[in-house]
XYZ file of C-alpha atoms in Angstrom:
482
model
C -23.696 -6.661 32.832
C -26.558 -8.071 30.783
C -29.320 -5.784 29.567
C -32.660 -6.149 31.334
C -36.158 -5.743 29.931
C -37.472 -2.165 30.334
C -40.698 -1.522 32.287
C -44.127 -1.659 30.561
C -44.755 1.256 28.208
C -46.080 2.498 24.886
C -43.787 3.594 22.053
C -45.105 6.241 19.681
C -43.256 6.437 16.360
C -43.861 9.747 14.591
C -43.019 9.294 10.922
C -43.921 5.594 11.096
C -44.447 5.394 7.326
C -41.064 6.980 6.580
C -37.703 5.577 5.519
C -36.064 5.684 8.970
C -38.861 3.615 10.499
C -38.726 1.124 7.621
C -34.949 0.638 7.498
C -34.007 1.031 11.167
C -36.675 1.476 13.826
C -39.214 -1.271 13.111
C -36.546 -3.925 12.362
C -34.666 -2.922 15.530
C -37.780 -3.265 17.670
C -38.515 -6.690 16.173
C -34.918 -7.775 16.860
C -35.208 -6.596 20.470
C -38.409 -8.608 20.803
C -36.674 -11.707 19.411
C -33.858 -11.250 21.952
C -36.270 -10.834 24.881
C -35.267 -7.188 25.433
C -38.607 -5.479 24.885
C -40.818 -4.722 27.914
C -42.909 -7.616 29.160
C -45.975 -5.554 28.174
C -45.682 -2.978 25.407
C -47.457 -1.433 22.448
C -46.076 0.371 19.398
C -48.258 3.124 17.950
C -47.304 4.508 14.584
C -48.406 8.054 13.878
C -48.129 10.606 11.099
C -50.024 12.226 8.266
C -50.462 9.044 6.216
C -53.955 7.562 6.009
C -52.879 4.139 7.213
C -54.831 1.867 9.512
C -53.549 -0.828 11.884
C -53.334 -3.480 9.188
C -51.615 -1.079 6.819
C -48.854 -0.417 9.362
C -48.467 -4.120 10.081
C -48.082 -4.862 6.397
C -45.383 -2.202 6.028
C -43.642 -3.380 9.175
C -43.591 -6.993 8.000
C -41.900 -5.964 4.752
C -39.369 -3.867 6.688
C -38.553 -6.714 9.078
C -38.242 -9.210 6.235
C -35.754 -6.943 4.432
C -33.715 -5.384 7.227
C -33.984 -7.419 10.445
C -31.000 -9.332 11.877
C -33.346 -12.186 12.680
C -35.096 -14.279 10.083
C -38.779 -13.457 9.838
C -40.408 -16.156 11.941
C -44.186 -16.393 11.712
C -44.761 -17.176 15.400
C -42.521 -14.347 16.571
C -43.963 -12.006 13.975
C -47.550 -12.638 15.083
C -46.648 -11.871 18.698
C -44.873 -8.672 17.632
C -47.593 -7.571 15.195
C -50.323 -7.776 17.845
C -48.731 -4.775 19.543
C -48.679 -2.607 16.392
C -51.337 -0.019 15.641
C -51.598 3.281 13.792
C -53.228 6.646 14.515
C -53.378 9.242 11.761
C -52.375 12.608 13.271
C -51.364 15.200 10.641
C -49.273 17.918 12.277
C -51.285 20.662 10.590
C -54.470 19.463 12.316
C -54.541 20.631 15.969
C -57.427 18.285 16.759
C -55.770 15.150 15.368
C -53.712 14.527 18.511
C -56.940 14.073 20.442
C -57.365 10.664 18.808
C -53.774 9.821 19.737
C -54.443 10.809 23.351
C -57.477 8.521 23.478
C -55.530 5.591 22.015
C -52.713 6.067 24.515
C -55.122 6.274 27.454
C -56.690 2.951 26.437
C -53.270 1.312 26.041
C -52.115 2.628 29.429
C -55.036 0.912 31.093
C -54.432 -2.315 29.181
C -50.683 -2.435 29.825
C -50.589 -1.006 33.327
C -47.976 1.454 32.063
C -49.034 4.363 34.322
C -48.610 6.865 31.517
C -45.088 5.707 30.676
C -44.476 6.518 27.002
C -41.572 6.964 24.627
C -42.216 9.434 21.808
C -39.795 8.902 18.919
C -39.487 11.753 16.410
C -38.442 9.887 13.264
C -39.352 12.936 11.177
C -37.468 15.870 9.638
C -36.224 18.113 12.448
C -38.426 20.944 11.167
C -41.395 18.981 12.568
C -39.967 18.669 16.104
C -41.411 21.949 17.493
C -44.937 21.159 16.267
C -44.797 17.618 17.672
C -43.653 18.948 21.051
C -46.408 21.592 21.074
C -49.074 18.983 20.255
C -47.815 16.625 22.983
C -47.878 19.469 25.499
C -51.336 20.650 24.459
C -52.767 17.171 25.022
C -51.060 16.753 28.402
C -49.110 13.691 27.267
C -45.631 14.625 28.502
C -45.959 13.872 32.221
C -44.403 10.398 32.530
C -42.992 10.322 29.007
C -39.631 10.644 27.279
C -38.964 12.056 23.831
C -36.296 10.969 21.360
C -34.952 13.518 18.867
C -32.985 12.497 15.778
C -30.171 14.660 14.478
C -29.745 17.304 13.287
C -30.506 19.231 16.477
C -30.690 22.599 14.760
C -28.513 23.828 11.919
C -26.381 26.209 14.002
C -26.011 27.349 17.601
C -28.929 29.794 17.538
C -31.405 27.285 16.096
C -30.198 24.544 18.475
C -30.782 26.840 21.469
C -34.209 27.758 20.110
C -35.164 24.094 19.614
C -33.963 23.167 23.098
C -36.090 25.995 24.518
C -39.147 24.709 22.658
C -38.599 21.139 23.862
C -38.191 22.304 27.451
C -41.662 23.907 27.338
C -43.113 20.385 27.596
C -40.225 18.168 28.795
C -37.523 18.399 31.453
C -33.950 17.662 30.369
C -33.920 14.125 31.923
C -36.878 13.281 29.663
C -35.052 14.281 26.455
C -32.998 11.707 24.505
C -30.988 13.205 21.620
C -29.748 10.449 19.338
C -26.455 10.210 17.521
C -26.635 6.665 16.168
C -22.816 6.395 16.057
C -22.847 6.181 19.856
C -25.006 3.079 19.633
C -22.306 1.208 17.726
C -20.705 -1.525 19.808
C -17.211 -0.503 18.717
C -17.644 3.111 19.838
C -18.680 1.885 23.280
C -15.718 -0.507 23.253
C -13.380 2.501 23.032
C -14.136 3.161 26.710
C -13.413 -0.433 27.674
C -10.227 -0.572 25.603
C -8.938 2.631 27.188
C -9.962 2.315 30.798
C -9.889 -1.463 31.365
C -6.336 -1.869 30.015
C -3.753 -0.040 32.112
C -1.044 -0.350 29.438
C -3.246 1.530 26.979
C -4.438 4.241 29.329
C -0.891 5.121 30.427
C 0.114 5.730 26.808
C -3.065 7.638 25.940
C -1.703 11.202 26.089
C 0.546 13.734 24.387
C 3.608 12.039 25.881
C 3.150 9.029 23.596
C 0.692 10.113 20.869
C 1.941 12.047 17.842
C -1.437 12.670 16.208
C -4.889 11.117 15.770
C -6.900 10.598 12.592
C -10.671 9.990 12.557
C -12.122 9.053 9.177
C -15.703 8.461 8.060
C -15.731 7.421 4.406
C -18.799 6.531 2.352
C -18.781 5.198 -1.227
C -22.378 6.362 -1.732
C -23.415 9.797 -2.889
C -26.309 11.907 -1.654
C -28.768 9.567 -3.418
C -32.279 11.053 -3.012
C -31.234 13.416 -0.209
C -30.102 16.254 -2.445
C -32.488 18.797 -0.933
C -31.325 17.994 2.601
C -27.665 17.967 1.644
C -27.907 21.339 -0.088
C -28.911 22.779 3.292
C -26.510 20.740 5.421
C -23.272 19.801 3.676
C -20.651 17.559 5.231
C -19.865 19.939 8.091
C -23.396 19.929 9.478
C -24.159 16.356 8.447
C -21.048 14.680 9.896
C -18.629 16.909 11.822
C -20.848 18.670 14.363
C -22.342 15.390 15.533
C -20.732 12.065 14.547
C -17.066 13.089 14.378
C -17.069 15.252 17.512
C -18.920 12.552 19.443
C -16.408 9.858 18.457
C -13.588 12.284 19.272
C -15.014 12.874 22.745
C -15.106 9.118 23.481
C -11.499 8.757 22.302
C -10.117 11.684 24.292
C -12.260 12.300 27.385
C -10.869 11.934 30.902
C -11.771 8.786 32.912
C -15.263 9.182 34.389
C -15.767 8.695 38.127
C -18.123 5.809 37.321
C -20.144 4.430 34.420
C -23.253 6.229 35.661
C -24.825 8.147 32.744
C -24.181 11.642 34.089
C -20.557 10.864 35.007
C -19.848 9.776 31.430
C -21.732 12.739 29.956
C -19.953 15.169 32.310
C -16.576 13.990 31.000
C -17.694 14.320 27.380
C -18.974 17.839 28.013
C -15.704 18.717 29.769
C -13.708 17.488 26.774
C -15.769 19.522 24.316
C -15.256 22.526 26.558
C -11.486 22.039 26.230
C -11.613 21.950 22.419
C -10.370 24.930 20.472
C -12.864 26.472 18.047
C -12.264 25.304 14.490
C -10.350 27.582 12.131
C -10.978 28.188 8.440
C -7.174 28.112 7.976
C -7.179 24.468 9.072
C -10.097 23.337 6.922
C -10.354 21.792 3.442
C -13.713 21.490 1.694
C -14.299 19.304 -1.361
C -17.080 18.291 -3.745
C -17.145 15.109 -5.837
C -17.155 15.126 -9.587
C -18.058 12.199 -11.851
C -15.950 9.075 -11.454
C -15.929 5.354 -10.748
C -16.820 3.909 -7.334
C -16.710 0.168 -6.668
C -16.618 -0.496 -10.409
C -19.604 1.688 -11.297
C -19.652 5.052 -13.042
C -21.354 7.671 -10.876
C -22.419 11.266 -11.590
C -21.010 14.446 -10.109
C -22.677 15.982 -7.069
C -24.015 18.831 -9.191
C -25.738 16.269 -11.412
C -27.589 14.635 -8.528
C -31.351 15.022 -8.094
C -32.423 18.250 -6.321
C -28.897 19.714 -6.321
C -28.216 23.192 -7.730
C -26.162 23.114 -10.970
C -23.611 25.567 -9.518
C -23.726 24.307 -5.932
C -20.745 25.065 -3.684
C -21.882 22.711 -0.897
C -19.104 20.465 0.411
C -19.453 16.679 0.184
C -16.004 16.190 1.743
C -14.383 17.945 4.657
C -10.982 17.579 6.304
C -9.892 19.642 9.265
C -7.286 19.909 11.978
C -8.602 20.216 15.547
C -6.905 20.845 18.871
C -7.699 20.095 22.514
C -6.220 22.550 25.007
C -5.804 20.437 28.112
C -2.869 18.753 29.834
C -3.495 15.331 28.292
C -3.690 16.425 24.649
C -1.847 19.750 24.421
C 0.101 19.941 21.145
C -1.533 16.819 19.589
C -3.397 17.528 16.328
C -6.611 15.664 15.526
C -7.341 15.208 11.841
C -11.035 14.719 11.122
C -12.291 13.871 7.656
C -15.554 12.714 6.207
C -16.752 12.401 2.658
C -19.061 10.835 0.139
C -18.108 8.961 -3.047
C -14.843 7.773 -1.515
C -13.328 4.396 -2.527
C -14.809 2.294 0.275
C -16.949 2.430 3.396
C -14.996 2.794 6.584
C -15.135 4.526 9.939
C -11.823 4.327 11.747
C -9.804 6.011 14.471
C -6.023 5.832 13.965
C -3.792 6.644 16.956
C -0.284 7.377 15.644
C 2.422 7.113 18.301
C 5.522 9.239 18.549
C 8.728 7.984 16.933
C 11.375 6.714 19.291
C 14.146 9.252 19.874
C 16.702 6.490 20.302
C 18.397 5.283 17.113
C 19.347 1.943 18.573
C 19.200 0.018 15.263
C 20.934 2.506 12.958
C 24.281 0.854 13.636
C 22.845 -2.355 12.170
C 22.077 -0.602 8.891
C 18.351 -0.198 9.621
C 16.795 3.097 8.604
C 14.698 5.179 10.963
C 11.734 3.105 12.117
C 8.285 4.414 11.238
C 5.883 5.255 14.041
C 3.517 2.631 15.360
C -0.170 3.177 14.900
C -3.232 1.666 16.480
C -6.471 1.416 14.474
C -9.911 1.292 16.070
C -12.271 0.099 13.326
C -15.853 1.188 13.980
C -17.287 -0.126 10.689
C -17.597 -2.247 8.665
C -14.922 -4.744 9.864
C -15.365 -3.939 13.540
C -12.251 -4.461 15.622
C -8.858 -3.183 16.770
C -5.501 -3.676 15.102
C -1.918 -2.587 15.502
C 1.394 -3.418 13.930
C 4.608 -4.043 15.858
C 8.126 -4.958 14.763
C 10.010 -8.191 15.368
C 13.336 -9.670 14.318
C 13.145 -12.057 11.404
C 14.521 -15.560 12.154
C 18.110 -16.138 11.045
C 21.504 -14.515 11.347
C 21.850 -10.751 11.281
C 19.437 -8.056 12.341
C 16.498 -7.835 9.956
C 13.194 -6.450 11.187
C 9.724 -7.102 9.863
C 6.255 -5.842 10.776
C 3.862 -8.212 12.515
C 0.133 -7.502 12.745
C -1.998 -7.995 15.834
C -5.691 -7.941 15.071
C -8.902 -8.309 17.029
C -12.248 -8.567 15.262
C -15.674 -9.038 16.777
C -16.589 -11.763 14.331
C -13.391 -13.736 14.929
C -13.213 -13.396 18.710
C -16.854 -13.565 19.723
C -18.268 -15.406 16.701
C -20.968 -12.795 16.454
C -21.501 -9.434 14.872
C -22.269 -6.366 16.965
C -25.946 -5.555 17.291
C -27.372 -2.694 15.280
C -26.915 0.747 16.865
C -30.639 1.501 16.916
C -31.358 -1.637 18.922
C -29.118 -0.493 21.768
C -30.361 3.095 21.641
C -34.044 2.164 21.563
C -33.532 -0.221 24.469
C -31.657 2.375 26.518
C -34.317 5.034 25.878
C -37.045 2.640 27.027
C -34.906 1.856 30.101
C -34.205 5.553 30.901
C -30.432 5.128 30.437
C -29.025 8.340 28.918
C -25.347 7.298 28.798
C -25.214 7.127 24.988
C -27.419 10.139 24.322
C -26.444 13.777 23.885
C -26.990 16.339 26.606
C -28.164 19.877 25.870
C -24.879 21.532 26.869
C -22.799 19.143 24.731
C -24.951 19.753 21.644
C -24.693 23.503 22.017
C -20.937 23.352 22.645
C -20.513 21.257 19.478
C -22.219 23.991 17.472
C -19.920 26.579 19.096
C -16.863 24.567 18.040
C -17.873 24.384 14.373
C -19.451 27.876 14.194
C -16.350 29.642 12.767
C -16.298 27.340 9.710
C -19.989 26.522 9.155
C -20.478 29.109 6.453
C -16.865 29.251 5.349
C -16.136 30.864 2.006
C -13.046 28.663 1.624
C -12.494 27.155 -1.813
C -14.431 23.999 -2.558
C -11.894 21.673 -4.179
C -13.189 19.196 -6.767
C -12.234 15.548 -6.373
C -13.060 12.628 -8.619
C -15.554 10.142 -7.201
C -13.673 7.002 -6.192
C -10.626 8.876 -4.846
C -9.783 9.820 -1.261
C -10.721 13.471 -1.615
C -8.886 16.576 -2.815
C -5.104 16.653 -2.680
C -5.273 19.717 -0.428
C -6.501 17.432 2.356
C -3.177 15.585 2.242
C -1.339 18.856 2.679
C -3.353 19.533 5.821
C -1.988 16.420 7.516
C 1.629 16.806 6.297
C 3.907 17.230 9.369
C 5.428 20.404 8.012
C 1.970 22.004 8.163
C 1.600 21.632 11.934
C 4.781 20.291 13.594
C 6.981 22.984 15.159
C 10.379 23.369 13.501
């Protein structure tokens, strides 16, 4: 089903002069406009503490589009897009500043015929969310609006509950869109199609056929200029509580009754409810030391800007998780994420059980290794598996044969950027790919036992696949009965 243009509305980007708006939001909105997926009538109002004016925002936006957009910067398209851009300075520490924003929005409502329909996007540090919500409520701007919150939604269960309570003072739950940009990736959404539109796959998608599952998010980059944030978050808060658990829920949830947003979100919440709380005994934490990544020497984490010299924050985490339901009982899920690893990849590997029949041993063929299916989320988006076939000629010699699907090869196009899909869906009031309050809070419950773990932080050289202890975690003797 093709995406339709959302109804007329105004988008308000808080943090419009920040890095997220420059790298992701403004280019995504321009790309949507080029593809005819913006509302027929819309305006984009940047807001924040910067002393920009309309032309200043347009100049920044043009540079962002030129550098990061999927579409080439076209002057005719740019002029049409730029006409809808404006800026209102509204420092959060000035209670009166939102009055000017209210006046601008009222004028735009009349011009667009939007009937108060607005999308507030909080592209700011999460510490600013409560103040933004209070200011919106004080000015009476929440009535026919929606609000988008970037992760992290809190830093633990208590703070997530507190933030949700603050947001609900001005907005009802159907108005709240909590973003995890991984869910905007085409290949994550394709997991549902691959599972539920292919009967052969769905019948094998359970503990009867699956030995274990590995979900890996590897980044060659370090913390860059985000040392202060990472010192407070670490890999557990930055990656596991949101991205990894969300991908896991898509891979393992039960079939929804329909593709309606709440049916899909109900199944995800049900799956998270079936997950066992994480255990410190099934967790490995690591921190990168100096090394070589992609041919370049890189410093240790403790040498990065705004990082404590004796920091014990983890930049790598590996853990074993369990789902206590009939479909997945006894199947371990190995989740790992880390920085300064050899290459960038996000992948789900489904490892199938070995055959119990030793049909080919009489032909001198050793035990056959288990099949595995790889769902590649980035960067080479696609699905691959390896099966065995007899080599041509006399005798019985087996070889492995790859089967591979890639978006670029099959559709001659690359998937759209995640933020394009998520921005479109928020404007269209489609919450399928956004996080619901109960799922966010349950995710924090799952990771709570290990969030502030005192487990050893193992050093690993930058450019390697993490500490050796992580390999021990996945070794069959560590989890397989007998």
